[in-house]
Short mmCIF file of C-alpha atoms and ligand atoms in Angstrom, two decimals:
data_model
loop_
_atom_site.label_atom_id
_atom_site.label_comp_id
_atom_site.label_asym_id
_atom_site.label_seq_id
_atom_site.Cartn_x
_atom_site.Cartn_y
_atom_site.Cartn_z
CA MET A 1 -23.50 -69.00 -31.97
CA PRO A 2 -26.74 -70.81 -30.99
CA GLU A 3 -27.95 -70.40 -27.42
CA LYS A 4 -27.13 -73.32 -25.16
CA LYS A 5 -29.85 -74.83 -22.99
CA THR A 6 -30.48 -73.65 -19.42
CA LYS A 7 -27.95 -71.14 -18.12
CA PHE A 8 -26.97 -70.69 -14.49
CA ILE A 9 -26.01 -67.62 -12.53
CA VAL A 10 -24.55 -68.03 -9.05
CA ILE A 11 -24.52 -65.14 -6.58
CA ALA A 12 -22.31 -65.32 -3.51
CA GLY A 13 -21.91 -62.76 -0.77
CA SER A 14 -18.54 -61.88 0.70
CA ILE A 15 -17.01 -59.96 3.60
CA MET A 16 -20.13 -59.82 5.73
CA SER A 17 -23.78 -60.71 5.91
CA GLY A 18 -26.66 -58.29 5.53
CA LEU A 19 -25.52 -56.77 2.24
CA GLY A 20 -28.88 -57.41 0.58
CA LYS A 21 -27.96 -60.42 -1.50
CA GLY A 22 -31.60 -61.40 -1.90
CA ILE A 23 -32.41 -57.99 -3.33
CA VAL A 24 -29.46 -58.06 -5.72
CA SER A 25 -30.43 -61.58 -6.84
CA SER A 26 -34.07 -60.58 -7.33
CA SER A 27 -33.06 -57.45 -9.24
CA ILE A 28 -30.84 -59.41 -11.61
CA ALA A 29 -33.64 -61.96 -12.03
CA LYS A 30 -35.95 -59.06 -12.94
CA LEU A 31 -33.51 -57.82 -15.61
CA LEU A 32 -33.59 -61.24 -17.22
CA GLN A 33 -37.35 -61.68 -16.88
CA SER A 34 -37.97 -58.24 -18.37
CA ARG A 35 -36.16 -59.46 -21.49
CA GLY A 36 -38.49 -62.40 -21.89
CA TYR A 37 -36.48 -65.14 -20.15
CA LYS A 38 -38.10 -67.63 -17.80
CA VAL A 39 -36.07 -67.28 -14.62
CA VAL A 40 -36.17 -69.67 -11.69
CA PRO A 41 -34.49 -68.47 -8.49
CA VAL A 42 -32.92 -71.11 -6.25
CA LYS A 43 -31.64 -70.50 -2.74
CA PHE A 44 -28.96 -72.55 -0.96
CA ASP A 45 -29.16 -72.36 2.82
CA GLY A 46 -26.47 -74.06 4.85
CA TYR A 47 -28.37 -74.49 8.09
CA LEU A 48 -29.33 -78.00 9.15
CA ASN A 49 -33.01 -77.19 9.63
CA VAL A 50 -34.96 -78.98 6.93
CA ASP A 51 -37.03 -75.84 6.38
CA CYS A 52 -37.66 -72.51 8.08
CA GLY A 53 -40.83 -73.64 9.84
CA THR A 54 -39.17 -74.21 13.19
CA MET A 55 -37.15 -70.98 13.19
CA ASN A 56 -37.90 -68.04 15.44
CA PRO A 57 -38.67 -64.82 13.52
CA PHE A 58 -36.63 -62.92 16.12
CA ARG A 59 -33.51 -64.66 14.94
CA HIS A 60 -34.25 -65.38 11.32
CA GLY A 61 -36.90 -62.94 10.11
CA GLU A 62 -40.23 -63.93 8.68
CA VAL A 63 -41.08 -67.49 7.72
CA PHE A 64 -42.34 -67.28 4.15
CA VAL A 65 -44.82 -69.88 2.85
CA LEU A 66 -45.18 -71.03 -0.75
CA ASP A 67 -48.36 -72.30 -2.46
CA ASP A 68 -47.24 -75.90 -1.98
CA GLY A 69 -46.88 -75.29 1.75
CA THR A 70 -43.06 -75.26 1.92
CA GLU A 71 -41.83 -72.95 4.69
CA VAL A 72 -38.91 -71.00 3.32
CA ASP A 73 -36.47 -68.24 3.98
CA MET A 74 -37.73 -64.68 3.65
CA ASP A 75 -35.59 -64.19 0.52
CA PHE A 76 -38.29 -66.13 -1.32
CA GLY A 77 -40.67 -63.31 -0.53
CA THR A 78 -38.28 -60.91 -2.25
CA TYR A 79 -37.98 -63.16 -5.33
CA GLU A 80 -41.74 -63.44 -5.66
CA ARG A 81 -42.37 -59.75 -5.05
CA PHE A 82 -39.89 -58.80 -7.76
CA LEU A 83 -40.77 -61.49 -10.29
CA ASN A 84 -44.54 -61.49 -9.71
CA GLN A 85 -44.30 -65.26 -9.94
CA SER A 86 -45.12 -68.12 -7.52
CA LEU A 87 -42.29 -70.50 -6.71
CA THR A 88 -42.21 -74.10 -5.46
CA GLY A 89 -40.37 -75.86 -2.66
CA LEU A 90 -37.91 -77.30 -5.20
CA CYS A 91 -36.26 -73.87 -5.26
CA SER A 92 -35.25 -74.11 -1.62
CA ILE A 93 -32.21 -76.34 -1.04
CA THR A 94 -31.16 -76.48 2.61
CA GLY A 95 -28.40 -78.32 4.42
CA GLY A 96 -31.13 -80.10 6.37
CA LYS A 97 -32.82 -81.44 3.21
CA LEU A 98 -29.50 -82.59 1.74
CA PHE A 99 -28.28 -84.41 4.84
CA LYS A 100 -31.72 -85.95 5.36
CA THR A 101 -31.73 -87.39 1.82
CA VAL A 102 -28.14 -88.60 1.95
CA LEU A 103 -28.54 -90.22 5.37
CA GLU A 104 -31.80 -91.91 4.37
CA LYS A 105 -30.08 -93.30 1.27
CA GLU A 106 -27.18 -94.51 3.36
CA ARG A 107 -29.55 -96.33 5.73
CA ARG A 108 -31.30 -97.96 2.78
CA GLY A 109 -27.96 -99.20 1.55
CA ASP A 110 -28.12 -97.22 -1.68
CA TYR A 111 -24.41 -96.40 -1.60
CA LEU A 112 -23.46 -100.07 -1.98
CA GLY A 113 -20.82 -100.22 0.70
CA ARG A 114 -19.06 -96.98 -0.17
CA ASP A 115 -17.97 -94.53 2.49
CA VAL A 116 -20.44 -91.66 2.27
CA GLN A 117 -18.83 -88.22 1.98
CA ILE A 118 -19.60 -84.55 1.54
CA VAL A 119 -17.79 -84.80 -1.79
CA PRO A 120 -19.13 -86.45 -3.93
CA HIS A 121 -22.37 -87.59 -2.27
CA LEU A 122 -23.66 -84.36 -0.83
CA THR A 123 -22.35 -82.27 -3.74
CA ASP A 124 -23.98 -84.70 -6.22
CA GLU A 125 -27.26 -84.34 -4.34
CA ILE A 126 -26.97 -80.55 -4.69
CA LYS A 127 -26.42 -80.80 -8.45
CA ARG A 128 -29.33 -83.24 -8.75
CA ARG A 129 -31.65 -80.86 -6.91
CA VAL A 130 -30.50 -77.88 -8.96
CA ALA A 131 -31.28 -79.80 -12.16
CA GLU A 132 -34.69 -80.72 -10.76
CA ALA A 133 -35.50 -77.08 -9.97
CA ALA A 134 -34.24 -76.02 -13.42
CA THR A 135 -36.87 -77.88 -15.47
CA ASP A 136 -38.23 -75.51 -18.13
CA ALA A 137 -36.17 -72.54 -16.91
CA ASP A 138 -34.15 -70.53 -19.39
CA ILE A 139 -32.00 -69.23 -16.59
CA VAL A 140 -31.58 -70.45 -13.02
CA LEU A 141 -30.38 -67.84 -10.60
CA ILE A 142 -28.79 -69.42 -7.55
CA GLU A 143 -28.18 -67.47 -4.37
CA ILE A 144 -25.73 -69.01 -1.92
CA GLY A 145 -26.86 -68.14 1.59
CA GLY A 146 -24.29 -66.86 4.09
CA THR A 147 -20.86 -65.48 3.28
CA ILE A 148 -17.97 -66.98 1.30
CA GLY A 149 -15.63 -68.68 3.77
CA ASP A 150 -18.43 -69.95 6.04
CA LEU A 151 -18.02 -73.62 6.85
CA GLU A 152 -21.80 -74.00 6.37
CA ASN A 153 -21.96 -73.18 2.69
CA GLY A 154 -18.62 -74.67 1.59
CA TYR A 155 -20.23 -77.74 0.01
CA PHE A 156 -22.59 -75.56 -2.02
CA VAL A 157 -19.65 -73.54 -3.38
CA GLU A 158 -17.84 -76.76 -4.27
CA ALA A 159 -20.89 -78.18 -6.05
CA MET A 160 -21.14 -75.03 -8.17
CA ARG A 161 -17.43 -75.11 -8.95
CA GLN A 162 -17.87 -78.67 -10.21
CA GLN A 163 -20.95 -77.85 -12.26
CA ASN A 164 -19.19 -74.92 -13.88
CA PHE A 165 -16.24 -77.14 -14.81
CA GLU A 166 -18.49 -79.92 -16.11
CA LYS A 167 -21.00 -77.85 -18.08
CA ASP A 168 -19.44 -74.44 -18.67
CA ASN A 169 -22.85 -72.77 -18.55
CA MET A 170 -22.47 -70.45 -15.58
CA ALA A 171 -21.73 -66.92 -14.54
CA PHE A 172 -20.50 -66.10 -11.04
CA ILE A 173 -21.40 -62.87 -9.31
CA GLN A 174 -19.69 -61.77 -6.13
CA LEU A 175 -21.36 -59.23 -3.86
CA THR A 176 -18.92 -57.23 -1.74
CA TYR A 177 -18.78 -54.12 0.37
CA VAL A 178 -16.56 -51.06 -0.02
CA PRO A 179 -16.57 -48.90 3.09
CA SER A 180 -15.56 -45.23 3.08
CA LEU A 181 -13.49 -44.16 6.07
CA SER A 182 -14.28 -40.54 5.24
CA PRO A 183 -15.94 -39.07 2.13
CA GLY A 184 -13.92 -40.18 -0.90
CA GLU A 185 -11.68 -42.49 1.13
CA GLN A 186 -12.89 -45.83 -0.18
CA LYS A 187 -11.35 -49.10 0.92
CA THR A 188 -11.19 -51.95 -1.58
CA LYS A 189 -8.83 -54.22 0.36
CA PRO A 190 -11.63 -56.27 2.00
CA THR A 191 -12.99 -56.92 -1.51
CA GLN A 192 -9.58 -57.96 -2.79
CA HIS A 193 -9.17 -60.44 0.06
CA ALA A 194 -12.68 -61.74 -0.37
CA THR A 195 -12.12 -62.39 -4.07
CA ARG A 196 -8.89 -64.26 -3.28
CA LEU A 197 -10.86 -66.43 -0.88
CA LEU A 198 -13.37 -67.21 -3.62
CA GLN A 199 -10.55 -67.91 -6.08
CA SER A 200 -8.94 -70.27 -3.58
CA LEU A 201 -12.18 -72.27 -3.76
CA GLY A 202 -11.76 -72.55 -7.52
CA ILE A 203 -14.15 -69.81 -8.56
CA GLN A 204 -13.35 -66.64 -10.49
CA PRO A 205 -16.17 -64.10 -10.35
CA ASP A 206 -17.33 -62.74 -13.71
CA ILE A 207 -19.07 -59.78 -12.11
CA ILE A 208 -18.54 -57.91 -8.87
CA VAL A 209 -21.43 -55.95 -7.38
CA VAL A 210 -20.36 -53.48 -4.72
CA ARG A 211 -22.52 -52.36 -1.83
CA GLU A 212 -21.13 -48.96 -0.93
CA GLN A 213 -21.57 -45.84 1.12
CA GLU A 214 -20.78 -43.65 -1.89
CA LYS A 215 -20.33 -44.18 -5.61
CA LEU A 216 -17.10 -45.98 -6.52
CA THR A 217 -14.31 -43.64 -7.58
CA SER A 218 -12.56 -44.54 -10.81
CA GLU A 219 -9.52 -45.39 -8.69
CA SER A 220 -11.49 -47.90 -6.58
CA ARG A 221 -13.01 -49.43 -9.69
CA ARG A 222 -9.60 -49.80 -11.30
CA LYS A 223 -8.18 -51.42 -8.16
CA ILE A 224 -11.03 -53.92 -7.89
CA SER A 225 -10.65 -54.72 -11.57
CA THR A 226 -6.87 -55.20 -11.47
CA TYR A 227 -6.63 -57.10 -8.20
CA CYS A 228 -9.76 -59.21 -8.57
CA ASN A 229 -9.26 -60.19 -12.23
CA VAL A 230 -12.52 -58.65 -13.40
CA PRO A 231 -12.84 -56.10 -16.23
CA GLU A 232 -13.77 -52.59 -15.07
CA GLU A 233 -17.07 -52.75 -16.95
CA ALA A 234 -18.03 -55.80 -14.88
CA VAL A 235 -17.81 -53.92 -11.56
CA PHE A 236 -21.18 -52.47 -10.53
CA ASP A 237 -22.38 -49.97 -7.96
CA ASP A 238 -25.08 -51.08 -5.52
CA PRO A 239 -25.85 -47.72 -3.86
CA LEU A 240 -28.16 -46.88 -0.99
CA LEU A 241 -31.62 -46.38 -2.50
CA GLN A 242 -34.91 -44.95 -1.35
CA THR A 243 -36.68 -48.21 -2.16
CA VAL A 244 -35.28 -51.66 -2.99
CA TYR A 245 -37.48 -51.76 -6.10
CA GLN A 246 -35.18 -49.18 -7.73
CA LEU A 247 -32.28 -51.62 -7.91
CA PRO A 248 -33.21 -53.42 -11.17
CA ILE A 249 -33.36 -50.03 -12.88
CA VAL A 250 -30.08 -48.88 -11.35
CA LEU A 251 -28.26 -52.07 -12.37
CA ASP A 252 -29.78 -52.01 -15.84
CA ARG A 253 -28.56 -48.48 -16.45
CA GLN A 254 -25.03 -49.55 -15.62
CA GLY A 255 -25.22 -52.35 -18.21
CA LEU A 256 -25.14 -55.40 -15.96
CA TYR A 257 -27.26 -57.39 -18.40
CA ASP A 258 -24.81 -56.80 -21.26
CA VAL A 259 -21.96 -58.32 -19.29
CA LEU A 260 -24.11 -61.33 -18.41
CA ALA A 261 -25.28 -61.64 -22.00
CA LYS A 262 -21.71 -61.75 -23.25
CA LYS A 263 -20.70 -64.41 -20.74
CA LEU A 264 -23.78 -66.60 -21.21
CA ASP A 265 -24.54 -66.02 -24.90
CA LEU A 266 -27.86 -64.34 -24.23
CA LYS A 267 -29.65 -62.25 -26.85
CA LYS A 268 -29.07 -58.50 -27.14
CA LYS A 269 -32.31 -56.91 -26.02
CA ASP A 270 -33.57 -53.94 -24.03
CA ALA A 271 -35.48 -54.49 -20.81
CA ASP A 272 -39.18 -53.78 -20.68
CA LEU A 273 -39.37 -52.08 -17.28
CA LYS A 274 -41.97 -49.42 -18.07
CA THR A 275 -44.69 -50.57 -15.65
CA TRP A 276 -42.06 -51.31 -13.04
CA GLN A 277 -40.55 -47.86 -13.40
CA LYS A 278 -43.97 -46.25 -13.01
CA LYS A 279 -44.65 -48.14 -9.78
CA VAL A 280 -41.22 -47.18 -8.45
CA SER A 281 -41.89 -43.49 -9.18
CA GLN A 282 -45.15 -43.76 -7.25
CA ILE A 283 -43.25 -45.09 -4.24
CA ILE A 284 -40.56 -42.43 -4.44
CA LYS A 285 -42.77 -39.48 -5.29
CA PRO A 286 -46.39 -40.30 -4.47
CA LYS A 287 -49.08 -37.80 -5.46
CA GLU A 288 -51.00 -37.95 -2.21
CA LYS A 289 -49.83 -37.32 1.32
CA PRO A 290 -48.77 -40.29 3.46
CA LEU A 291 -51.23 -42.59 5.18
CA LYS A 292 -50.20 -43.45 8.72
CA ILE A 293 -50.62 -47.14 9.47
CA ALA A 294 -49.95 -48.86 12.80
CA ILE A 295 -48.70 -52.44 12.86
CA VAL A 296 -49.43 -53.88 16.30
CA GLY A 297 -47.21 -56.92 16.69
CA LYS A 298 -44.86 -58.93 18.83
CA TYR A 299 -41.60 -58.84 16.93
CA THR A 300 -41.71 -55.16 16.04
CA ALA A 301 -38.08 -54.67 17.12
CA VAL A 302 -37.07 -56.97 14.25
CA LYS A 303 -38.71 -55.43 11.19
CA ASP A 304 -37.70 -58.48 9.11
CA ALA A 305 -40.26 -60.48 11.05
CA TYR A 306 -43.04 -58.63 9.24
CA VAL A 307 -41.36 -57.89 5.93
CA SER A 308 -44.22 -59.22 3.77
CA VAL A 309 -46.78 -57.16 5.69
CA LYS A 310 -44.66 -54.06 5.28
CA GLU A 311 -44.08 -54.70 1.58
CA ALA A 312 -47.78 -55.41 0.97
CA LEU A 313 -48.51 -51.97 2.42
CA VAL A 314 -45.84 -50.45 0.16
CA HIS A 315 -47.36 -52.14 -2.92
CA SER A 316 -50.88 -50.98 -2.07
CA ALA A 317 -49.80 -47.43 -1.30
CA ALA A 318 -47.99 -47.35 -4.67
CA ALA A 319 -51.14 -48.62 -6.39
CA LEU A 320 -53.12 -45.74 -4.83
CA ASN A 321 -50.28 -43.27 -5.43
CA CYS A 322 -50.22 -42.41 -1.70
CA GLY A 323 -47.30 -41.97 0.63
CA LEU A 324 -46.94 -44.37 3.55
CA GLU A 325 -45.72 -44.05 7.12
CA ILE A 326 -45.66 -47.17 9.25
CA GLY A 327 -45.72 -47.01 13.06
CA TRP A 328 -44.55 -50.15 14.89
CA ILE A 329 -46.34 -50.82 18.16
CA GLU A 330 -45.62 -53.67 20.59
CA GLY A 331 -48.85 -55.37 21.64
CA SER A 332 -47.47 -55.81 25.16
CA ASP A 333 -46.89 -52.03 25.47
CA LEU A 334 -50.61 -51.39 24.94
CA GLU A 335 -51.47 -53.80 27.76
CA SER A 336 -49.99 -51.69 30.51
CA MET A 337 -51.53 -48.40 29.31
CA ASP A 338 -54.50 -46.84 31.12
CA ASN A 339 -55.68 -45.43 27.84
CA VAL A 340 -54.55 -46.52 24.37
CA THR A 341 -56.16 -43.58 22.57
CA PRO A 342 -53.17 -41.18 22.70
CA THR A 343 -50.96 -43.88 21.12
CA LEU A 344 -53.41 -45.00 18.44
CA ALA A 345 -55.23 -41.76 17.61
CA GLU A 346 -52.63 -40.57 15.10
CA TYR A 347 -53.15 -43.54 12.75
CA ASP A 348 -55.39 -43.82 9.69
CA GLY A 349 -55.51 -47.61 9.95
CA ILE A 350 -54.45 -50.48 12.22
CA VAL A 351 -53.00 -53.86 11.21
CA VAL A 352 -52.63 -56.88 13.49
CA PRO A 353 -50.36 -59.38 11.73
CA GLY A 354 -49.80 -63.10 12.38
CA GLY A 355 -48.16 -64.50 15.46
CA PHE A 356 -47.84 -67.29 17.97
CA GLY A 357 -47.87 -67.41 21.77
CA THR A 358 -49.54 -65.31 24.45
CA ARG A 359 -47.26 -62.28 24.83
CA GLY A 360 -48.97 -59.04 23.80
CA ILE A 361 -52.28 -60.72 22.89
CA GLU A 362 -54.45 -58.61 25.21
CA GLY A 363 -52.79 -55.42 23.91
CA LYS A 364 -53.60 -56.40 20.33
CA ILE A 365 -57.22 -57.06 21.35
CA ARG A 366 -57.34 -53.56 22.87
CA ALA A 367 -56.11 -52.09 19.60
CA ILE A 368 -58.85 -53.95 17.71
CA GLU A 369 -61.52 -52.77 20.15
CA TYR A 370 -60.23 -49.23 19.75
CA ALA A 371 -60.43 -49.52 15.94
CA ARG A 372 -63.97 -50.93 16.01
CA LYS A 373 -65.32 -48.34 18.44
CA ASN A 374 -63.57 -45.37 16.82
CA ASN A 375 -64.24 -46.25 13.21
CA VAL A 376 -60.57 -46.72 12.38
CA PRO A 377 -60.04 -49.13 9.44
CA TYR A 378 -58.72 -52.48 10.63
CA LEU A 379 -56.92 -55.27 8.78
CA GLY A 380 -56.24 -58.59 10.52
CA LEU A 381 -53.92 -61.29 9.24
CA CYS A 382 -54.19 -64.86 10.55
CA LEU A 383 -53.78 -64.21 14.29
CA GLY A 384 -55.33 -60.81 13.47
CA LEU A 385 -58.53 -62.64 12.41
CA GLN A 386 -58.56 -64.82 15.50
CA LEU A 387 -58.22 -61.78 17.77
CA MET A 388 -60.89 -59.86 15.83
CA VAL A 389 -63.26 -62.76 16.58
CA ILE A 390 -62.25 -62.90 20.27
CA GLU A 391 -62.77 -59.15 20.67
CA TYR A 392 -66.18 -59.38 19.02
CA ALA A 393 -67.24 -62.38 21.10
CA ARG A 394 -66.22 -60.63 24.33
CA ASN A 395 -67.42 -57.10 23.71
CA VAL A 396 -70.37 -57.51 21.33
CA CYS A 397 -71.68 -61.03 21.99
CA GLY A 398 -71.16 -60.67 25.74
CA LEU A 399 -69.00 -63.81 26.09
CA LYS A 400 -66.67 -62.06 28.52
CA GLU A 401 -64.15 -64.88 28.85
CA ALA A 402 -64.01 -65.81 25.18
CA ASN A 403 -60.52 -66.76 24.09
CA SER A 404 -58.42 -69.02 21.90
CA LYS A 405 -57.37 -72.39 23.28
CA GLU A 406 -53.86 -71.33 22.29
CA PHE A 407 -53.87 -68.69 25.05
CA ASP A 408 -56.23 -70.19 27.61
CA LYS A 409 -56.67 -73.95 27.58
CA LYS A 410 -59.58 -73.72 30.06
CA THR A 411 -61.59 -70.87 28.54
CA PRO A 412 -65.36 -71.48 28.86
CA HIS A 413 -65.79 -69.96 25.37
CA PRO A 414 -63.13 -71.32 23.00
CA VAL A 415 -64.20 -69.23 20.01
CA ILE A 416 -60.84 -70.13 18.47
CA ASP A 417 -59.92 -73.79 18.74
CA PHE A 418 -57.45 -76.35 17.40
CA LEU A 419 -58.05 -77.39 13.81
CA PRO A 420 -59.42 -80.96 14.06
CA GLU A 421 -56.48 -82.39 12.11
CA GLN A 422 -54.07 -80.74 14.56
CA GLN A 423 -55.31 -82.71 17.60
CA GLN A 424 -53.13 -85.78 17.00
CA ILE A 425 -49.97 -84.01 15.87
CA ALA A 426 -46.94 -84.20 18.14
CA LYS A 427 -44.17 -83.07 15.75
CA MET A 428 -43.42 -79.35 15.28
CA GLY A 429 -41.88 -79.13 11.79
CA GLY A 430 -44.15 -78.83 8.74
CA THR A 431 -47.32 -79.79 10.60
CA LEU A 432 -49.43 -76.62 10.56
CA ARG A 433 -52.21 -75.98 8.05
CA LEU A 434 -49.80 -74.81 5.39
CA GLY A 435 -49.93 -73.46 1.87
CA ALA A 436 -52.63 -72.38 -0.56
CA TYR A 437 -56.29 -73.12 0.13
CA ASP A 438 -59.36 -71.93 -1.75
CA CYS A 439 -61.82 -69.50 -0.25
CA ILE A 440 -65.37 -68.77 -1.43
CA LEU A 441 -66.44 -65.15 -1.00
CA LYS A 442 -69.93 -63.97 -0.09
CA GLU A 443 -71.68 -61.36 -2.28
CA ASP A 444 -71.88 -57.76 -1.05
CA THR A 445 -68.93 -57.92 1.30
CA ILE A 446 -65.67 -56.00 1.56
CA ALA A 447 -63.75 -59.11 0.54
CA ARG A 448 -65.88 -59.76 -2.55
CA ARG A 449 -65.54 -56.14 -3.61
CA ALA A 450 -61.78 -56.16 -3.01
CA TYR A 451 -61.08 -59.30 -5.03
CA GLY A 452 -63.72 -58.76 -7.70
CA GLU A 453 -64.22 -62.52 -7.93
CA SER A 454 -66.02 -65.20 -5.96
CA LYS A 455 -63.27 -67.78 -5.46
CA VAL A 456 -59.71 -66.99 -4.44
CA SER A 457 -56.69 -68.87 -3.18
CA GLU A 458 -54.37 -67.60 -0.44
CA ARG A 459 -51.55 -69.04 1.67
CA HIS A 460 -51.94 -70.30 5.23
CA ARG A 461 -49.81 -71.11 8.25
CA HIS A 462 -51.79 -71.81 11.41
CA ARG A 463 -52.91 -74.46 13.89
CA TYR A 464 -56.12 -72.85 15.18
CA GLU A 465 -59.37 -71.76 13.52
CA VAL A 466 -62.73 -70.18 14.33
CA ASN A 467 -64.77 -72.71 16.31
CA SER A 468 -67.83 -73.54 14.16
CA GLU A 469 -70.00 -73.82 17.28
CA TYR A 470 -69.80 -70.06 17.74
CA VAL A 471 -70.36 -69.00 14.14
CA LYS A 472 -74.13 -68.60 14.56
CA THR A 473 -73.83 -66.41 17.68
CA LEU A 474 -71.18 -64.23 16.03
CA GLU A 475 -73.26 -63.81 12.88
CA GLU A 476 -76.44 -63.02 14.81
CA LYS A 477 -74.57 -60.20 16.54
CA GLY A 478 -73.44 -58.79 13.21
CA LEU A 479 -70.01 -60.29 12.47
CA VAL A 480 -69.90 -61.06 8.76
CA ILE A 481 -68.31 -64.31 7.65
CA SER A 482 -67.41 -63.24 4.14
CA GLY A 483 -65.07 -66.07 3.17
CA THR A 484 -65.10 -69.79 3.88
CA HIS A 485 -63.14 -72.81 2.70
CA PRO A 486 -65.36 -74.73 0.22
CA LYS A 487 -64.78 -78.21 1.69
CA ASN A 488 -65.01 -77.97 5.48
CA ASN A 489 -66.40 -74.47 5.97
CA ILE A 490 -63.35 -73.19 7.86
CA VAL A 491 -63.89 -69.47 8.42
CA GLU A 492 -61.41 -67.71 6.12
CA ILE A 493 -62.48 -64.05 6.19
CA THR A 494 -64.47 -62.02 8.76
CA GLU A 495 -65.72 -58.43 8.61
CA TRP A 496 -67.47 -55.90 10.75
CA SER A 497 -70.83 -54.91 9.36
CA LYS A 498 -70.21 -51.27 10.31
CA GLY A 499 -67.10 -49.24 9.56
CA PHE A 500 -64.16 -50.94 7.88
CA GLY A 501 -62.78 -54.06 9.48
CA VAL A 502 -61.68 -57.12 7.58
CA ALA A 503 -59.48 -60.03 8.60
CA SER A 504 -58.20 -63.11 6.87
CA GLN A 505 -57.15 -66.47 8.28
CA ALA A 506 -54.73 -66.66 5.36
CA HIS A 507 -51.57 -64.58 5.21
CA VAL A 508 -52.74 -62.56 2.22
CA GLU A 509 -49.58 -60.45 2.50
CA LEU A 510 -47.54 -63.38 1.17
CA LYS A 511 -48.93 -63.07 -2.34
CA SER A 512 -48.67 -59.30 -2.61
CA ARG A 513 -46.30 -58.11 -5.33
CA LEU A 514 -45.36 -54.68 -6.57
CA GLU A 515 -47.11 -55.42 -9.86
CA SER A 516 -50.14 -57.10 -8.26
CA PRO A 517 -50.80 -55.85 -4.72
CA ALA A 518 -52.90 -57.91 -2.30
CA PRO A 519 -56.56 -56.89 -2.83
CA LEU A 520 -57.45 -56.76 0.88
CA PHE A 521 -54.53 -54.42 1.53
CA VAL A 522 -55.57 -52.10 -1.28
CA GLU A 523 -59.15 -52.03 0.03
CA PHE A 524 -57.86 -51.37 3.56
CA LEU A 525 -55.72 -48.43 2.42
CA LYS A 526 -58.64 -47.03 0.41
CA ALA A 527 -60.65 -47.02 3.64
CA ALA A 528 -57.74 -45.44 5.52
CA ARG A 529 -57.54 -42.75 2.85
CA LYS A 530 -61.23 -41.97 3.29
CA LYS A 531 -60.76 -41.57 7.01
N1 LIG B 601 -51.12 -68.79 16.46
C1 LIG B 601 -52.23 -68.86 15.58
C2 LIG B 601 -52.45 -70.27 15.04
O1 LIG B 601 -51.61 -71.10 15.15
C3 LIG B 601 -52.04 -67.89 14.41
C4 LIG B 601 -50.91 -68.26 13.52
C5 LIG B 601 -50.48 -67.15 12.60
O2 LIG B 601 -50.81 -65.99 12.80
N2 LIG B 601 -49.67 -67.48 11.63
O3 LIG B 601 -53.49 -70.56 14.52
#
């Protein structure tokens, strides 16, 4: 039978949140990609925010940014890290975007006097957007955010039910959880109920993936199969793993692709996961002993707030075949200490990631000063560049009160100031300097060596920049400006001329993938290894 055009796979989570749906989706996408298919992941998010830009990382984890500047859910980071592929804003379909479009159409009179409803108007808008995202994809993999039964994602589920009925080109995957009350005592009843709930919405899962505390017993598998209407060979284990990057391999071994292939008429083919497997082995069993890296941040209690930074370190450590131990330090904790040395001395390198607002700023600056004076490799990301410049201005250039206008509106030395285009902006959402911008690298610098090329493009999300009026003073005192934006000379990368310190105005962590780690991170870990 000839292959039909684009196929669709829909993944829905059940029972509870936090089961790792994004990782399961990305792993399945990887299985398809590794067989030569062009896969486009799409995420449905039921919240009424238009995008993630206005969400607090404490509540929602990191805000991820795409090349086109769309601010998206952190699941997009997982998709890109697994697929080694850059996505566009079309892949993010939120409740906010849908309602905005439908209400704007209503105001324009596009609905010609009809009463405007969730079904069919909102559901049609979902199907339209899915088709738009699907252009030139062989397979679109759609992850429904939230849990089945949530009021928020009901219209997404309904739209997919309709599309399945209309086009018959879909496979549904349900992610569930099987708890064990004691070893061997597995409980499948929550899964059975959850599947009934999905069935009551008109959807029969083709595959059930089970997050579990221990491997499913044959009894549990049989029960899930019988009571959920799914063949036993379509029930898969999603066990606890040492690293998330193992999951594609684990699911492939169990034959998940074969079940999908049968349902969607895909070709019979083995996965090419050789390079992937090698990287995974280097994470699990690295040759060299672990490097200890401190991340000095503000949201360190919520590790999801820095997931791309953490993963970029994992990718680079794997590339160097080194182990990795990350220490999370609150910037504000360093502020109250008489001496930061006992806390920081155990680390081989220090990272200051991005951030907004004043809390913990002075503590982060102390960490940077410590790194510079003690020859500890330093990597700064966005805010981490701005603070590297402030520390240098204060302690090397003698501008004692140097600061960013973000933290001190009246500073006599605003070495970090508002980007000119930000002066007039009153709205919060989508108004930062966002997305990919080019950067020209200077010869004989850490950055140039790390990238091995003279022009690169990285992703941004900031309102402030290095004030050009201070560039000369900083350079005269030895701060190296190794990267600038070609058009308006915005400082993009700074370095210390002695020791190893490099910082980027861009969030270079956002483009780090297991198969192509961020060059500045690799260079930073090389320096940490030397130390
Ligand atoms: N708060 C700083 C700015 O707006 C840094 C932002 C960031 O680290 N993403 O410029």
